[in-house]
Tab-separated table of C-alpha atoms in Angstrom:
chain	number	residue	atom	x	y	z
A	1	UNK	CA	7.293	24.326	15.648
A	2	UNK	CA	6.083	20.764	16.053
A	3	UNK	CA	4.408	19.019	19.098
A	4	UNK	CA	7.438	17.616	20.997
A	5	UNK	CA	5.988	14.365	20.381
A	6	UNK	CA	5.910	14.070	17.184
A	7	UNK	CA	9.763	15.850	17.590
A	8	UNK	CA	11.395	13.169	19.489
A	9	UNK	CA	9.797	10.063	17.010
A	10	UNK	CA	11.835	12.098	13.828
A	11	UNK	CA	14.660	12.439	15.550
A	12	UNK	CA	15.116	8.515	15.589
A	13	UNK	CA	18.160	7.489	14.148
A	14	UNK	CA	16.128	5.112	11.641
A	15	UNK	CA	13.994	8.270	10.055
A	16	UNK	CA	15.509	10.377	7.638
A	17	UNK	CA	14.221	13.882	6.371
A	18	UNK	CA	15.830	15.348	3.166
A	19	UNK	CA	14.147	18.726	3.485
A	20	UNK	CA	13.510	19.379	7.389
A	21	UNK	CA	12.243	23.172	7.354
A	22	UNK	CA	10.069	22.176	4.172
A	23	UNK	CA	8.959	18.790	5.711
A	24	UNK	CA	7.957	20.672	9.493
A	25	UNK	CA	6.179	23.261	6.852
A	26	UNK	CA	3.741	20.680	5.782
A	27	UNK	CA	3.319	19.325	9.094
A	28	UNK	CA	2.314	22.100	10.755
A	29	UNK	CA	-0.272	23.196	7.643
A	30	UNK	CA	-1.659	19.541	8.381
A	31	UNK	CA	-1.904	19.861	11.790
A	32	UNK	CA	-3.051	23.591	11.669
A	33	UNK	CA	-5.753	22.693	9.186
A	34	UNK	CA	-7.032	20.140	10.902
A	35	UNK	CA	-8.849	16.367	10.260
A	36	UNK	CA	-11.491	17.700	8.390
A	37	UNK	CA	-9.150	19.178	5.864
A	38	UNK	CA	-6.911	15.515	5.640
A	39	UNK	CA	-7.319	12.474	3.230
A	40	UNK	CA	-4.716	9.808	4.045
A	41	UNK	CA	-4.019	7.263	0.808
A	42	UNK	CA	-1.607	4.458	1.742
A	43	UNK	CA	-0.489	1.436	-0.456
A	44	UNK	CA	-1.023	-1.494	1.525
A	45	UNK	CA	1.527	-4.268	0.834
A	46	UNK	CA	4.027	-3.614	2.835
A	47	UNK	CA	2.924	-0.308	4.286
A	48	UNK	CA	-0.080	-0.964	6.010
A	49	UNK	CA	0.854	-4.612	6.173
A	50	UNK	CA	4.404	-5.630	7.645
A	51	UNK	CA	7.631	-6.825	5.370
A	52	UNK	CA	8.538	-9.078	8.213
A	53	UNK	CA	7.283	-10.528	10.802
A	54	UNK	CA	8.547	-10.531	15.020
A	55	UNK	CA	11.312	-13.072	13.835
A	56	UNK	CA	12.217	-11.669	10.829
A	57	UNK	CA	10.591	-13.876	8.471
A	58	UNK	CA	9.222	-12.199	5.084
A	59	UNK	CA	5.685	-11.342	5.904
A	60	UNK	CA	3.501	-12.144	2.070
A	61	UNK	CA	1.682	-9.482	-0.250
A	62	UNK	CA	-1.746	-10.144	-1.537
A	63	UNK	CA	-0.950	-11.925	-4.588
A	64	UNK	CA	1.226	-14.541	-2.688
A	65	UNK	CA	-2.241	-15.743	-0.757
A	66	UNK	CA	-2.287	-17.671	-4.030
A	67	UNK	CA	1.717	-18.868	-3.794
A	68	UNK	CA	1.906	-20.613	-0.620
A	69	UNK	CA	4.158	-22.899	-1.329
A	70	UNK	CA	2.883	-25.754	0.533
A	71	UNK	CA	-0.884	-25.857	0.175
A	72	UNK	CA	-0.467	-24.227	-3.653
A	73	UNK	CA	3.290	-25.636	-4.536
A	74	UNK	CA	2.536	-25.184	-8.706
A	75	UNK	CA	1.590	-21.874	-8.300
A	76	UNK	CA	4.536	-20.933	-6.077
A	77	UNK	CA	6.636	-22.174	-8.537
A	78	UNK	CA	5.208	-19.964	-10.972
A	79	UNK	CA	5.365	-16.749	-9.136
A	80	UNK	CA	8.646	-17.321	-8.262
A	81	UNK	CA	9.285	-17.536	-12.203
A	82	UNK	CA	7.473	-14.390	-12.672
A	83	UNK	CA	9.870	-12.681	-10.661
A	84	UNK	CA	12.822	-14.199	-11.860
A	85	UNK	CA	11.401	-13.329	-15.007
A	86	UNK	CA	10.375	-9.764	-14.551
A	87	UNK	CA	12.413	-8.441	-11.182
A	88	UNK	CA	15.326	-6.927	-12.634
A	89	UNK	CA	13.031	-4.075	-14.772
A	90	UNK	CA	11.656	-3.116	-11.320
A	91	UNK	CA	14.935	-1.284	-9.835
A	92	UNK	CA	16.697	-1.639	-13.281
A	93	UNK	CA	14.713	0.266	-15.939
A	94	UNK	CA	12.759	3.096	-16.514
A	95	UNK	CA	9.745	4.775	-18.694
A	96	UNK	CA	7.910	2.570	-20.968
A	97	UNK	CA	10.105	-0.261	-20.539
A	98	UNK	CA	9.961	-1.144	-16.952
A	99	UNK	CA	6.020	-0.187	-17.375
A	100	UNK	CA	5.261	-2.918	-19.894
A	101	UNK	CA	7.817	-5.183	-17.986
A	102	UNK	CA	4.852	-4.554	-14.754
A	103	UNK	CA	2.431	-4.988	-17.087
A	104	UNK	CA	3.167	-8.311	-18.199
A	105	UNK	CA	4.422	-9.326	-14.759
A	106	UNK	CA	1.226	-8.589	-13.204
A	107	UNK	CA	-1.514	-10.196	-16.398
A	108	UNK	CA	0.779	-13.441	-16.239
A	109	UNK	CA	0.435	-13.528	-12.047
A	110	UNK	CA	-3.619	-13.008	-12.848
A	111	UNK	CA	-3.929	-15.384	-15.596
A	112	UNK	CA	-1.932	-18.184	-13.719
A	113	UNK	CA	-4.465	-17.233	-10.593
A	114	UNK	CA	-7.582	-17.730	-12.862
A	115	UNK	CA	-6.232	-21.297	-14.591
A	116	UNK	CA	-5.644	-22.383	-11.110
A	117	UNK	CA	-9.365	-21.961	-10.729
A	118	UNK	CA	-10.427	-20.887	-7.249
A	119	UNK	CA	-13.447	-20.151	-5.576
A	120	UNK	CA	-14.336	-17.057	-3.065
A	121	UNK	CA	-15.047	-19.392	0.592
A	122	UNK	CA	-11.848	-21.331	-0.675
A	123	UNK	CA	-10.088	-17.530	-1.146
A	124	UNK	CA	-11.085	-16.650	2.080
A	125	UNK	CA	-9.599	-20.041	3.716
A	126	UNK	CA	-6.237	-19.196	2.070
A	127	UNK	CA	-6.425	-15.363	3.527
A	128	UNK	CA	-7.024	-16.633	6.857
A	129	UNK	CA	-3.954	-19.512	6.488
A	130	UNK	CA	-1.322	-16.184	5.089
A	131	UNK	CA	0.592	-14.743	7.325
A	132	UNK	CA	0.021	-11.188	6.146
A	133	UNK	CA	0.122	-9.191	9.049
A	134	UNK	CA	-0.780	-5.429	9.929
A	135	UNK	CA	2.525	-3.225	10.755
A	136	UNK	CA	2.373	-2.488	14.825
A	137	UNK	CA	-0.078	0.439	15.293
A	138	UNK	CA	-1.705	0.098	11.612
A	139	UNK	CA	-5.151	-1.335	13.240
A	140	UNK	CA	-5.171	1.915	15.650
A	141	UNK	CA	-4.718	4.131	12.981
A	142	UNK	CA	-7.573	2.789	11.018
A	143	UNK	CA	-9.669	2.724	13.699
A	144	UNK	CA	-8.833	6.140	14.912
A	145	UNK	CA	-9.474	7.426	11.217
A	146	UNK	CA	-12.648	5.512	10.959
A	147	UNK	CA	-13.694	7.419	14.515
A	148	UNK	CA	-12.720	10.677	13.410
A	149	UNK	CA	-14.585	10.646	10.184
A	150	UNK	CA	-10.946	10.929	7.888
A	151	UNK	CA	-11.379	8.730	4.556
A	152	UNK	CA	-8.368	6.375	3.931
A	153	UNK	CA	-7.930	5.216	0.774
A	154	UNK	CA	-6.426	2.023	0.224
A	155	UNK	CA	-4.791	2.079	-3.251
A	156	UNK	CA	-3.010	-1.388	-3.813
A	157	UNK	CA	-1.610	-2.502	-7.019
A	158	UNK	CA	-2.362	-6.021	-5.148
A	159	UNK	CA	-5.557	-7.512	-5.105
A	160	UNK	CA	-8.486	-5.452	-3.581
A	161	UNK	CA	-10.532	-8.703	-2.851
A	162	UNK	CA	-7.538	-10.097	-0.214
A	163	UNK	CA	-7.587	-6.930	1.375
A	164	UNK	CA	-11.392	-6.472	1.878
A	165	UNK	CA	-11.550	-10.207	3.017
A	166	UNK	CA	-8.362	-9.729	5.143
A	167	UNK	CA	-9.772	-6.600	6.783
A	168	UNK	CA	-12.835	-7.907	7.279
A	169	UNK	CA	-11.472	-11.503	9.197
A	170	UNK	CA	-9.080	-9.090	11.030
A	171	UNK	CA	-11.126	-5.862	12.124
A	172	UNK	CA	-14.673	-7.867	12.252
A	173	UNK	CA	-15.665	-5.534	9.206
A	174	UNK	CA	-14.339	-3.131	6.556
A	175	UNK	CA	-14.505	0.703	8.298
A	176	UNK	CA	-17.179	2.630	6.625
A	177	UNK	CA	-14.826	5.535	5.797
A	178	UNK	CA	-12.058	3.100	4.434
A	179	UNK	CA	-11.678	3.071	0.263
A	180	UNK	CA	-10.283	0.207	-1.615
A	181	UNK	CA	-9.199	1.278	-4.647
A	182	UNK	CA	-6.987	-2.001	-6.718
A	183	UNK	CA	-7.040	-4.847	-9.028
A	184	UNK	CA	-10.456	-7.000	-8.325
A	185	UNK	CA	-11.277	-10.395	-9.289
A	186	UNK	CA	-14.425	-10.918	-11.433
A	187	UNK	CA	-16.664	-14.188	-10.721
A	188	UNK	CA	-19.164	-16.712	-12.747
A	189	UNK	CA	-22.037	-17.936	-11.800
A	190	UNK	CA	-20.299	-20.893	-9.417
A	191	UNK	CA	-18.435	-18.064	-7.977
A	192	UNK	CA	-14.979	-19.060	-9.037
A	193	UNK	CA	-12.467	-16.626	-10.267
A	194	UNK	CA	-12.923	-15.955	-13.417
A	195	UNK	CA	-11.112	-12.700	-14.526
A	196	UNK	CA	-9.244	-9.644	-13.220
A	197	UNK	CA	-10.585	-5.930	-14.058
A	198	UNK	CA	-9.103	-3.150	-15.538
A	199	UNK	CA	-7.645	-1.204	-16.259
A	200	UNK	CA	-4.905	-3.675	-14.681
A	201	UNK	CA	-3.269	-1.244	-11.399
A	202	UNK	CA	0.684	-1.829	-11.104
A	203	UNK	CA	3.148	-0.712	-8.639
A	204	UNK	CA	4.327	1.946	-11.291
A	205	UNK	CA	0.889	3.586	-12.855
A	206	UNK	CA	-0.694	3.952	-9.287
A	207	UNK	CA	-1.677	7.783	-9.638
A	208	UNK	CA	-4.930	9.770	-9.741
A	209	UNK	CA	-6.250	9.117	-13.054
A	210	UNK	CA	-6.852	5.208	-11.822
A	211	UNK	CA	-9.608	6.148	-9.481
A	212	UNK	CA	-12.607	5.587	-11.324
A	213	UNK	CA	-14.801	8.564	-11.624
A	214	UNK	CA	-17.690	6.555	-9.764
A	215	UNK	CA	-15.382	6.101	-6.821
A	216	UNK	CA	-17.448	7.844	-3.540
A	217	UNK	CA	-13.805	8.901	-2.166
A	218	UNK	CA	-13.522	11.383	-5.505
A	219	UNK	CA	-15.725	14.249	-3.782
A	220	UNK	CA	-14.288	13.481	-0.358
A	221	UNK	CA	-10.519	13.832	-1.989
A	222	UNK	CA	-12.063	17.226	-4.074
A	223	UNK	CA	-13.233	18.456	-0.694
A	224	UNK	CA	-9.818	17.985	1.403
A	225	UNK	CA	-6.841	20.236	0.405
A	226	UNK	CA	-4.193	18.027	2.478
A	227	UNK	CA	-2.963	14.563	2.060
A	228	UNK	CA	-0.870	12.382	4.009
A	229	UNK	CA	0.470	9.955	1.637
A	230	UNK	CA	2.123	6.299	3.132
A	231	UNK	CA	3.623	3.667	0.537
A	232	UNK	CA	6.931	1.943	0.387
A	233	UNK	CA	7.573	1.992	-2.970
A	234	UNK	CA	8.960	4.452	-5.203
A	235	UNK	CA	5.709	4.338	-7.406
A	236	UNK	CA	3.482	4.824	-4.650
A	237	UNK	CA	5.077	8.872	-3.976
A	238	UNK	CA	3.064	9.297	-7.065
A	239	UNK	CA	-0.384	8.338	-6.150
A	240	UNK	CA	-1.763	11.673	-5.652
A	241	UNK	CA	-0.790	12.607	-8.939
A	242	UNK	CA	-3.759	13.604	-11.224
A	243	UNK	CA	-6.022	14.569	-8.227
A	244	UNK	CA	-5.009	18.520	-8.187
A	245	UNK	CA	-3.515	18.539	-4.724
A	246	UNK	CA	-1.353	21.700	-3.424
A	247	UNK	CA	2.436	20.081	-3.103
A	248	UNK	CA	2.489	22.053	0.339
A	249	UNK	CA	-0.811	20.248	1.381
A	250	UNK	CA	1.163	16.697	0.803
A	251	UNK	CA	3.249	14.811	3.019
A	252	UNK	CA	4.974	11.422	1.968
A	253	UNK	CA	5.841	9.054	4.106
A	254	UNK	CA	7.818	6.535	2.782
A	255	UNK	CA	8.630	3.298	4.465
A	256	UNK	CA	11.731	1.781	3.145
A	257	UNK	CA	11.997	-2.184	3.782
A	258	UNK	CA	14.639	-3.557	2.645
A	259	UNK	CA	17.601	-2.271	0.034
A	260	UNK	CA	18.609	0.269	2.669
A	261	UNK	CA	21.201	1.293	-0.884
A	262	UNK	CA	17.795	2.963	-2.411
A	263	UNK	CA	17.705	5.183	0.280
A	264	UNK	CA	18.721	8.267	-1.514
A	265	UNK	CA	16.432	7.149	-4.309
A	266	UNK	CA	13.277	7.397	-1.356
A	267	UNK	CA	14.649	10.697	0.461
A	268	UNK	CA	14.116	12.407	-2.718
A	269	UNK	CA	11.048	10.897	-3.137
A	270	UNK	CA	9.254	11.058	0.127
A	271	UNK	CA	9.056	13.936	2.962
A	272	UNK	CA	9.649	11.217	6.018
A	273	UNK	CA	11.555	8.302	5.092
A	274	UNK	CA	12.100	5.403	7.951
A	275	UNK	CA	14.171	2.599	7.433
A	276	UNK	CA	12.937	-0.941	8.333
A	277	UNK	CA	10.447	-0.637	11.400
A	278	UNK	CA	7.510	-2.195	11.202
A	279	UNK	CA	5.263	0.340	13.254
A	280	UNK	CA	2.836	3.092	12.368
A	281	UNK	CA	3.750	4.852	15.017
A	282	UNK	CA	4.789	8.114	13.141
A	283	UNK	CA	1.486	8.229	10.982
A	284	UNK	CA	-0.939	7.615	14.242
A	285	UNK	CA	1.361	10.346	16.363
A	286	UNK	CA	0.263	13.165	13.386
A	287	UNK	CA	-3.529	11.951	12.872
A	288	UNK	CA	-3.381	12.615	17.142
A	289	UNK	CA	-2.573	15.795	16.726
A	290	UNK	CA	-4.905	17.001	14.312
A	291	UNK	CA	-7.938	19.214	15.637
């Protein structure tokens, strides 16, 4: 049975668990096995980082650093286009489809970002000015990882460069065990923005096979049987696919935002499921109990 802990924060009325004898299964193998046995890999927008802020405004993902609508009003216009454009195939499609809907979505975001023409210390000024905020508990739990020796990977189908620079203004540094895997910018020689690489990660083709084989956190992931997976999207259940993980050895933990109507859609996607809170406090109660 499970620390009573970690009992009483499922038990909330706000967390929902499709499968609970399966789900306590996996938690105890986690907890049994230990930190040395664990890889976390958590989307960021939205999961590490909060939907909304204390008064309920819309907290911004990392591509919206570049559609503030009053220091980048063109821009914000255009984004807002994009989505207009592209939204519906999201929630509304499926299969190859909504995947070249993404696909477009995300090259006409980039390619807007690179006419715009921006440099990196003028990227960093707009990181610092966004009100992108870490979810209650989410700087704890990196630190605690970071501590502990337990590799996070960071796999974003945002922009890797806002996180790193966000990380770094917020934490004083990027964590040595923490692993950005996501869409980077590419720079000339006057260090402007010049490009985006690929191949180009979306919020539907985030799974193993994007890791590049170079990636350091490859051998740490080949050396850890368990996984405790955090996104808020119904893509981001997916992102251990490809990297020959035991099912029993993974534990999603979905964080559902907003359309509280796709909540069937996310209990049969993801072990834990809990409906709009903005804290880590589940994920940081099972890293504490790990040995």
């Amino acid at each position: 049975s499970l620390p009573s802990e970690l009992q009483i924060l499922l038990d909330q009325s706000h967390v929902h668990i499709r499968d609970r004898p399966g789900t306590v299964a996996r938690l105890v193998r986690l907890i049994e096995d230990g930190a040395s046995n664990l890889t976390i890999i958590s989307d960021f927008d939205h999961t590490l980082s909060r939907s909304h802020d204390d008064e309920g405004k819309r907290c911004p993902v990392t591509h919206e650093v570049f559609g503030h609508p009053e220091r980048l009003p063109e821009l914000s216009k255009k984004f807002a286009q994009f989505e207009q454009k592209y939204g519906h195939f999201e929630h509304h499609t499926e299969g190859q489809e909504r995947m070249e809907a993404m696909e477009a979505w995300w090259m006409e975001s980039n390619e807007a970002i690179v006419e715009r023409g921006f440099d990196r210390s003028e990227l960093a000024e707009l990181v610092a000015a966004t009100n992108i905020q870490l979810r209650n508990g989410a700087e704890e739990l990196l630190l605690q990882l970071n501590q502990r020796e337990m590799p996070i990977l960071i796999f974003s189908a945002g922009i890797g460069d806002v996180i790193s620079i966000f990380l770094d203004q917020f934490l004083g540094g990027i964590p040595r065990n923490t692993h950005i895997v996501s869409n980077r910018m590419a720079y000339d020689e006057q260090d402007r923005i010049c490009g985006f690489s690929d191949p180009l990660i979306h919020c539907f083709n985030k799974s193993g096979a994007m890791i590049e084989q170079s990636s350091p956190i490859l051998p740490l992931l080949a050396a850890r049987p368990n996984v405790l997976l955090l996104g808020d999207a119904l893509g981001d259940a997916r992102m251990v696919e490809g990297l020959s993980k035991e099912e029993e050895g993974t534990l999603r933990v979905g964080f559902l935002n907003k359309k509280p109507d796709m909540l069937s859609h996310f209990t049969s996607a993801f072990d834990i499921v809990i409906v709009d809170d903005q804290t880590m406090e589940i994920p940081v109660e099972i890293v504490k109990m790990l040995a």
